[in-house]
Tab-separated table of C-alpha atoms and ligand atoms in Angstrom:
chain	number	residue	atom	x	y	z
A	1	UNK	CA	-136.120	41.128	-142.788
A	2	UNK	CA	-139.843	41.396	-143.457
A	3	UNK	CA	-142.056	40.135	-140.623
A	4	UNK	CA	-145.616	40.727	-141.808
A	5	UNK	CA	-148.146	43.162	-143.237
A	6	UNK	CA	-148.666	45.472	-140.247
A	7	UNK	CA	-151.404	47.878	-141.345
A	8	UNK	CA	-153.085	49.603	-144.260
A	9	UNK	CA	-153.386	53.388	-144.021
A	10	UNK	CA	-156.501	55.134	-145.307
A	11	UNK	CA	-156.672	58.929	-145.516
A	12	UNK	CA	-160.108	60.484	-145.029
A	13	UNK	CA	-161.620	63.964	-144.705
A	14	UNK	CA	-163.852	62.917	-141.784
A	15	UNK	CA	-162.567	60.123	-139.542
A	16	UNK	CA	-165.807	59.883	-137.545
A	17	UNK	CA	-167.846	59.107	-140.664
A	18	UNK	CA	-165.200	56.712	-141.999
A	19	UNK	CA	-164.997	54.799	-138.698
A	20	UNK	CA	-168.767	54.455	-138.554
A	21	UNK	CA	-168.842	53.169	-142.141
A	22	UNK	CA	-166.038	50.663	-141.646
A	23	UNK	CA	-167.460	49.439	-138.372
A	24	UNK	CA	-170.894	49.040	-139.924
A	25	UNK	CA	-169.701	47.219	-143.038
A	26	UNK	CA	-166.989	45.052	-141.508
A	27	UNK	CA	-167.664	45.096	-137.768
A	28	UNK	CA	-164.056	46.081	-137.065
A	29	UNK	CA	-163.280	46.899	-133.435
A	30	UNK	CA	-161.778	50.322	-132.713
A	31	UNK	CA	-158.474	49.715	-130.891
A	32	UNK	CA	-157.394	53.272	-130.067
A	33	UNK	CA	-156.782	56.725	-131.537
A	34	UNK	CA	-153.634	58.760	-131.275
A	35	UNK	CA	-152.710	62.325	-132.209
A	36	UNK	CA	-149.343	62.474	-134.015
A	37	UNK	CA	-148.520	66.202	-133.954
A	38	UNK	CA	-145.248	65.882	-135.925
A	39	UNK	CA	-147.219	64.376	-138.856
A	40	UNK	CA	-150.234	66.682	-138.478
A	41	UNK	CA	-152.656	63.760	-138.208
A	42	UNK	CA	-154.797	61.782	-135.850
A	43	UNK	CA	-154.578	58.025	-136.447
A	44	UNK	CA	-157.449	55.698	-135.545
A	45	UNK	CA	-156.595	51.986	-135.468
A	46	UNK	CA	-159.133	49.291	-136.275
A	47	UNK	CA	-158.546	45.589	-135.695
A	48	UNK	CA	-158.749	43.806	-139.060
A	49	UNK	CA	-157.578	40.492	-137.555
A	50	UNK	CA	-154.393	39.642	-139.501
A	51	UNK	CA	-153.436	43.334	-139.747
A	52	UNK	CA	-154.917	46.685	-138.764
A	53	UNK	CA	-156.503	49.574	-140.604
A	54	UNK	CA	-155.088	53.008	-139.810
A	55	UNK	CA	-157.668	55.702	-140.552
A	56	UNK	CA	-155.890	59.042	-140.895
A	57	UNK	CA	-157.458	62.482	-140.570
A	58	UNK	CA	-155.355	65.620	-140.976
A	59	UNK	CA	-155.144	68.069	-138.061
A	60	UNK	CA	-153.611	70.919	-140.056
A	61	UNK	CA	-154.050	72.009	-143.674
A	62	UNK	CA	-150.345	71.744	-144.606
A	63	UNK	CA	-149.847	68.141	-143.457
A	64	UNK	CA	-149.086	65.487	-146.101
A	65	UNK	CA	-152.396	63.742	-145.353
A	66	UNK	CA	-154.337	67.017	-145.831
A	67	UNK	CA	-152.637	67.518	-149.209
A	68	UNK	CA	-153.387	63.914	-150.196
A	69	UNK	CA	-157.080	64.301	-149.295
A	70	UNK	CA	-157.318	67.655	-151.104
A	71	UNK	CA	-155.840	66.106	-154.252
A	72	UNK	CA	-157.499	62.689	-154.292
A	73	UNK	CA	-160.506	63.039	-151.979
A	74	UNK	CA	-158.943	60.386	-149.732
A	75	UNK	CA	-158.704	56.616	-150.009
A	76	UNK	CA	-155.856	54.129	-149.795
A	77	UNK	CA	-152.841	56.082	-148.531
A	78	UNK	CA	-150.110	53.590	-147.625
A	79	UNK	CA	-149.305	49.975	-146.859
A	80	UNK	CA	-147.079	49.269	-143.850
A	81	UNK	CA	-144.807	46.287	-143.328
A	82	UNK	CA	-143.282	45.309	-139.994
A	83	UNK	CA	-139.557	44.559	-140.185
A	84	UNK	CA	-137.191	42.976	-137.671
A	85	UNK	CA	-134.532	45.720	-137.779
A	86	UNK	CA	-135.698	49.074	-139.106
A	87	UNK	CA	-132.228	50.654	-139.220
A	88	UNK	CA	-130.764	47.697	-141.137
A	89	UNK	CA	-133.710	47.834	-143.551
A	90	UNK	CA	-133.230	51.583	-144.016
A	91	UNK	CA	-129.520	51.078	-144.886
A	92	UNK	CA	-130.245	48.103	-147.160
A	93	UNK	CA	-132.787	50.038	-149.219
A	94	UNK	CA	-130.575	53.119	-149.441
A	95	UNK	CA	-127.707	50.937	-150.676
A	96	UNK	CA	-130.057	49.555	-153.352
A	97	UNK	CA	-130.715	53.127	-154.552
A	98	UNK	CA	-134.118	53.750	-152.949
A	99	UNK	CA	-134.878	57.163	-151.486
A	100	UNK	CA	-136.595	57.111	-148.080
A	101	UNK	CA	-138.773	60.175	-147.411
A	102	UNK	CA	-136.894	60.971	-144.167
A	103	UNK	CA	-133.179	61.194	-143.351
A	104	UNK	CA	-133.573	58.370	-140.842
A	105	UNK	CA	-136.349	56.288	-139.232
A	106	UNK	CA	-138.620	58.533	-137.146
A	107	UNK	CA	-141.259	57.969	-134.451
A	108	UNK	CA	-144.786	57.202	-135.555
A	109	UNK	CA	-147.936	56.032	-133.774
A	110	UNK	CA	-147.509	53.909	-130.621
A	111	UNK	CA	-143.831	54.941	-130.440
A	112	UNK	CA	-142.902	52.728	-133.402
A	113	UNK	CA	-139.945	53.562	-135.615
A	114	UNK	CA	-141.118	54.169	-139.178
A	115	UNK	CA	-139.956	55.356	-142.577
A	116	UNK	CA	-141.579	55.602	-146.016
A	117	UNK	CA	-140.411	55.009	-149.574
A	118	UNK	CA	-141.690	57.209	-152.374
A	119	UNK	CA	-144.462	55.544	-154.430
A	120	UNK	CA	-142.509	56.246	-157.637
A	121	UNK	CA	-140.088	53.538	-156.535
A	122	UNK	CA	-142.654	51.059	-155.202
A	123	UNK	CA	-145.200	50.315	-157.938
A	124	UNK	CA	-147.256	53.418	-157.176
A	125	UNK	CA	-147.939	52.529	-153.532
A	126	UNK	CA	-146.597	54.583	-150.638
A	127	UNK	CA	-144.829	51.934	-148.545
A	128	UNK	CA	-144.170	52.313	-144.826
A	129	UNK	CA	-141.693	50.201	-142.888
A	130	UNK	CA	-142.188	49.942	-139.135
A	131	UNK	CA	-140.704	48.301	-136.088
A	132	UNK	CA	-141.756	48.170	-132.469
A	133	UNK	CA	-139.117	50.366	-130.803
A	134	UNK	CA	-136.425	48.382	-128.964
A	135	UNK	CA	-137.813	47.847	-125.536
A	136	UNK	CA	-135.659	50.384	-123.774
A	137	UNK	CA	-138.602	50.903	-121.489
A	138	UNK	CA	-138.286	47.403	-120.052
A	139	UNK	CA	-135.463	48.593	-117.807
A	140	UNK	CA	-137.626	51.355	-116.401
A	141	UNK	CA	-140.360	50.652	-113.910
A	142	UNK	CA	-143.878	51.920	-114.093
A	143	UNK	CA	-145.488	53.435	-111.037
A	144	UNK	CA	-149.216	53.029	-111.427
A	145	UNK	CA	-151.283	55.101	-109.034
A	146	UNK	CA	-154.984	54.491	-109.426
A	147	UNK	CA	-158.246	55.204	-107.668
A	148	UNK	CA	-159.470	51.636	-108.059
A	149	UNK	CA	-157.495	48.399	-108.526
A	150	UNK	CA	-156.676	47.753	-112.213
A	151	UNK	CA	-155.691	44.050	-112.241
A	152	UNK	CA	-156.143	43.629	-115.970
A	153	UNK	CA	-154.056	46.691	-116.854
A	154	UNK	CA	-151.357	45.558	-114.390
A	155	UNK	CA	-151.157	42.124	-116.001
A	156	UNK	CA	-150.876	43.618	-119.451
A	157	UNK	CA	-148.164	46.085	-118.468
A	158	UNK	CA	-146.189	43.289	-116.780
A	159	UNK	CA	-146.560	41.188	-119.916
A	160	UNK	CA	-144.706	43.947	-121.782
A	161	UNK	CA	-141.686	43.108	-119.632
A	162	UNK	CA	-142.216	46.143	-117.452
A	163	UNK	CA	-141.875	46.146	-113.690
A	164	UNK	CA	-145.009	47.720	-112.308
A	165	UNK	CA	-145.368	49.072	-108.809
A	166	UNK	CA	-149.016	49.698	-108.019
A	167	UNK	CA	-150.319	52.204	-105.498
A	168	UNK	CA	-153.703	53.418	-104.483
A	169	UNK	CA	-154.069	57.202	-104.210
A	170	UNK	CA	-154.683	56.706	-100.488
A	171	UNK	CA	-151.421	54.768	-99.937
A	172	UNK	CA	-149.188	57.090	-101.933
A	173	UNK	CA	-146.828	59.089	-99.741
A	174	UNK	CA	-143.921	60.597	-101.632
A	175	UNK	CA	-141.395	60.218	-104.412
A	176	UNK	CA	-139.209	57.887	-102.318
A	177	UNK	CA	-141.703	55.279	-103.448
A	178	UNK	CA	-140.534	55.715	-107.046
A	179	UNK	CA	-137.889	53.216	-108.102
A	180	UNK	CA	-135.571	54.998	-110.551
A	181	UNK	CA	-135.865	55.252	-113.513
A	182	UNK	CA	-139.639	55.138	-113.726
A	183	UNK	CA	-142.636	56.244	-115.697
A	184	UNK	CA	-145.618	57.444	-113.739
A	185	UNK	CA	-149.158	56.549	-114.754
A	186	UNK	CA	-152.135	58.059	-112.969
A	187	UNK	CA	-155.460	56.376	-113.614
A	188	UNK	CA	-158.606	57.977	-112.281
A	189	UNK	CA	-158.422	59.868	-109.039
A	190	UNK	CA	-159.933	63.103	-107.877
A	191	UNK	CA	-158.182	66.308	-108.815
A	192	UNK	CA	-156.912	66.890	-105.266
A	193	UNK	CA	-155.373	63.397	-105.041
A	194	UNK	CA	-153.769	63.545	-108.452
A	195	UNK	CA	-152.300	66.975	-107.747
A	196	UNK	CA	-150.835	65.682	-104.474
A	197	UNK	CA	-149.134	62.748	-106.216
A	198	UNK	CA	-147.791	64.932	-109.008
A	199	UNK	CA	-146.421	67.462	-106.517
A	200	UNK	CA	-144.737	64.822	-104.402
A	201	UNK	CA	-143.098	62.779	-107.128
A	202	UNK	CA	-142.681	64.517	-110.446
A	203	UNK	CA	-138.990	65.229	-110.831
A	204	UNK	CA	-137.972	61.602	-110.349
A	205	UNK	CA	-139.917	60.362	-113.376
A	206	UNK	CA	-139.004	59.781	-117.023
A	207	UNK	CA	-142.517	60.502	-118.207
A	208	UNK	CA	-146.088	60.960	-117.070
A	209	UNK	CA	-149.271	59.500	-118.396
A	210	UNK	CA	-152.582	60.776	-117.107
A	211	UNK	CA	-155.699	58.798	-117.717
A	212	UNK	CA	-159.272	59.656	-116.752
A	213	UNK	CA	-158.365	62.646	-114.626
A	214	UNK	CA	-161.509	64.581	-114.118
A	215	UNK	CA	-160.501	68.221	-114.283
A	216	UNK	CA	-158.530	70.568	-116.488
A	217	UNK	CA	-157.735	72.688	-113.424
A	218	UNK	CA	-154.986	70.380	-112.216
A	219	UNK	CA	-152.722	70.936	-115.184
A	220	UNK	CA	-150.897	73.921	-113.694
A	221	UNK	CA	-149.393	71.627	-111.034
A	222	UNK	CA	-147.514	69.604	-113.624
A	223	UNK	CA	-144.062	70.712	-114.599
A	224	UNK	CA	-144.063	68.896	-117.874
A	225	UNK	CA	-140.441	69.097	-118.851
A	226	UNK	CA	-140.721	65.393	-119.685
A	227	UNK	CA	-143.015	63.730	-122.230
A	228	UNK	CA	-146.632	63.916	-121.173
A	229	UNK	CA	-149.289	61.550	-122.403
A	230	UNK	CA	-152.914	62.407	-121.796
A	231	UNK	CA	-155.286	59.570	-122.515
A	232	UNK	CA	-158.998	59.689	-122.074
A	233	UNK	CA	-162.078	57.719	-122.973
A	234	UNK	CA	-164.074	59.014	-125.911
A	235	UNK	CA	-166.781	60.096	-123.468
A	236	UNK	CA	-164.298	62.666	-122.026
A	237	UNK	CA	-162.807	63.729	-125.336
A	238	UNK	CA	-163.681	67.404	-125.007
A	239	UNK	CA	-161.936	67.917	-121.652
A	240	UNK	CA	-158.948	65.892	-122.817
A	241	UNK	CA	-158.519	68.077	-125.902
A	242	UNK	CA	-158.568	71.161	-123.650
A	243	UNK	CA	-155.948	69.638	-121.348
A	244	UNK	CA	-153.744	68.796	-124.289
A	245	UNK	CA	-154.007	72.309	-125.693
A	246	UNK	CA	-152.688	73.661	-122.388
A	247	UNK	CA	-149.618	71.409	-122.466
A	248	UNK	CA	-147.632	72.130	-125.621
A	249	UNK	CA	-145.752	69.091	-126.880
A	250	UNK	CA	-147.971	66.602	-125.130
A	251	UNK	CA	-149.614	63.650	-126.847
A	252	UNK	CA	-153.289	62.882	-126.714
A	253	UNK	CA	-154.871	59.449	-127.055
A	254	UNK	CA	-158.585	58.883	-127.155
A	255	UNK	CA	-159.623	55.361	-126.234
A	256	UNK	CA	-162.926	53.710	-127.058
A	257	UNK	CA	-165.121	52.933	-124.093
A	258	UNK	CA	-167.378	50.043	-123.468
A	259	UNK	CA	-170.721	51.692	-124.184
A	260	UNK	CA	-172.476	49.591	-121.539
A	261	UNK	CA	-170.248	51.032	-118.832
A	262	UNK	CA	-169.461	54.573	-119.976
A	263	UNK	CA	-165.975	55.128	-118.520
A	264	UNK	CA	-164.614	51.611	-118.673
A	265	UNK	CA	-161.731	51.647	-121.115
A	266	UNK	CA	-160.379	48.421	-122.547
A	267	UNK	CA	-157.171	47.801	-120.511
A	268	UNK	CA	-155.510	46.246	-123.574
A	269	UNK	CA	-155.959	49.490	-125.511
A	270	UNK	CA	-154.601	51.545	-122.609
A	271	UNK	CA	-151.627	49.179	-122.142
A	272	UNK	CA	-150.787	49.439	-125.839
A	273	UNK	CA	-150.882	53.229	-125.801
A	274	UNK	CA	-148.802	53.362	-122.616
A	275	UNK	CA	-146.219	50.941	-124.050
A	276	UNK	CA	-145.684	53.222	-127.052
A	277	UNK	CA	-145.403	56.215	-124.740
A	278	UNK	CA	-142.807	54.522	-122.487
A	279	UNK	CA	-140.709	53.525	-125.474
A	280	UNK	CA	-140.813	57.022	-126.957
A	281	UNK	CA	-139.933	58.537	-123.573
A	282	UNK	CA	-137.077	56.125	-122.944
A	283	UNK	CA	-135.073	57.119	-126.009
B	301	CO	CO1	-149.015	53.960	-140.999
C-alpha cells in the first residue's frame, strides 16, 4: 500500500554546486549526507517539507548514477514512494508482470529497504519504492558514551523506541556495562578515552558508530568485524574521509553543522543517521 511521496532523486556531476544552488533558490535545509558504497554514490538529503530531495553524486565512474550523468548531463533521476510493506509490494508488482531492477529489495540510504522499476514500465520515470526497515533495532539497546551530555540526541534516540544507556567517558569502566545486544555510539571524546572504551567493550556490540572523534590514529584499536559507521560534521570532512578509507566496508555520513557554532551537529540529523545504521546492523 502506498503511503506517500518520499523523495525525488536528482543526479548531478557536482553535488556541492547543486546543493548551493538549491539552497539559494529554495532555502532548503540540508538534513544529512550519506555514502552508499554498494550504489557508488553519495546521497545528500534536503528537506523539501512534504518530501525530500535526494541529490546524488557518483563516487565511481561505473556506477549507474555516473552513467546517467554522462549520458544526460544530470537532472531528474527518480521518484521514490514510501510503501507500508516493501516485500508485499515487490511480490504484487512482479505478479502484475513488472520487472524490478534487483532480485529482491535491497538496503539504501538510512538503512531503508528499496527497489526500483525500470522506466520503460513506468511512463518513462525511474520509480523507487522504499520502506523504513522493520525496527529490529528496537530490541537492541544503544550505549551512548559521550564527552558532554547530549540530552537532545538522547531524547531523539529514545523516541525511536530504542533503550539508551548513557555514559560519560569518565564513568565508563568496562563491557559489563553493555546490556546485550547493543549498539555502541561514541560522541566526541579525546583519542585516549575513545580508545579505552573501544578496547574494553568492543566484542559485545552489534555495531559501532563513531561521531566527532578527533584523530585518525585511533582506528587501529577497532576490530571492525561488525558494521562501522563514521559520522562527522562537514567541518571535519577531510579527517572522516581518511578514517573511512582505512576501514573497508564502513559507512561514512557527513552532517551539516550549525555555522554559528562550528562543531555543533543537529541532533535530529545524527539520530536519523544512527537509526538507519542500527536497522542495517540488526538484520
Ligand atoms: Co532514492
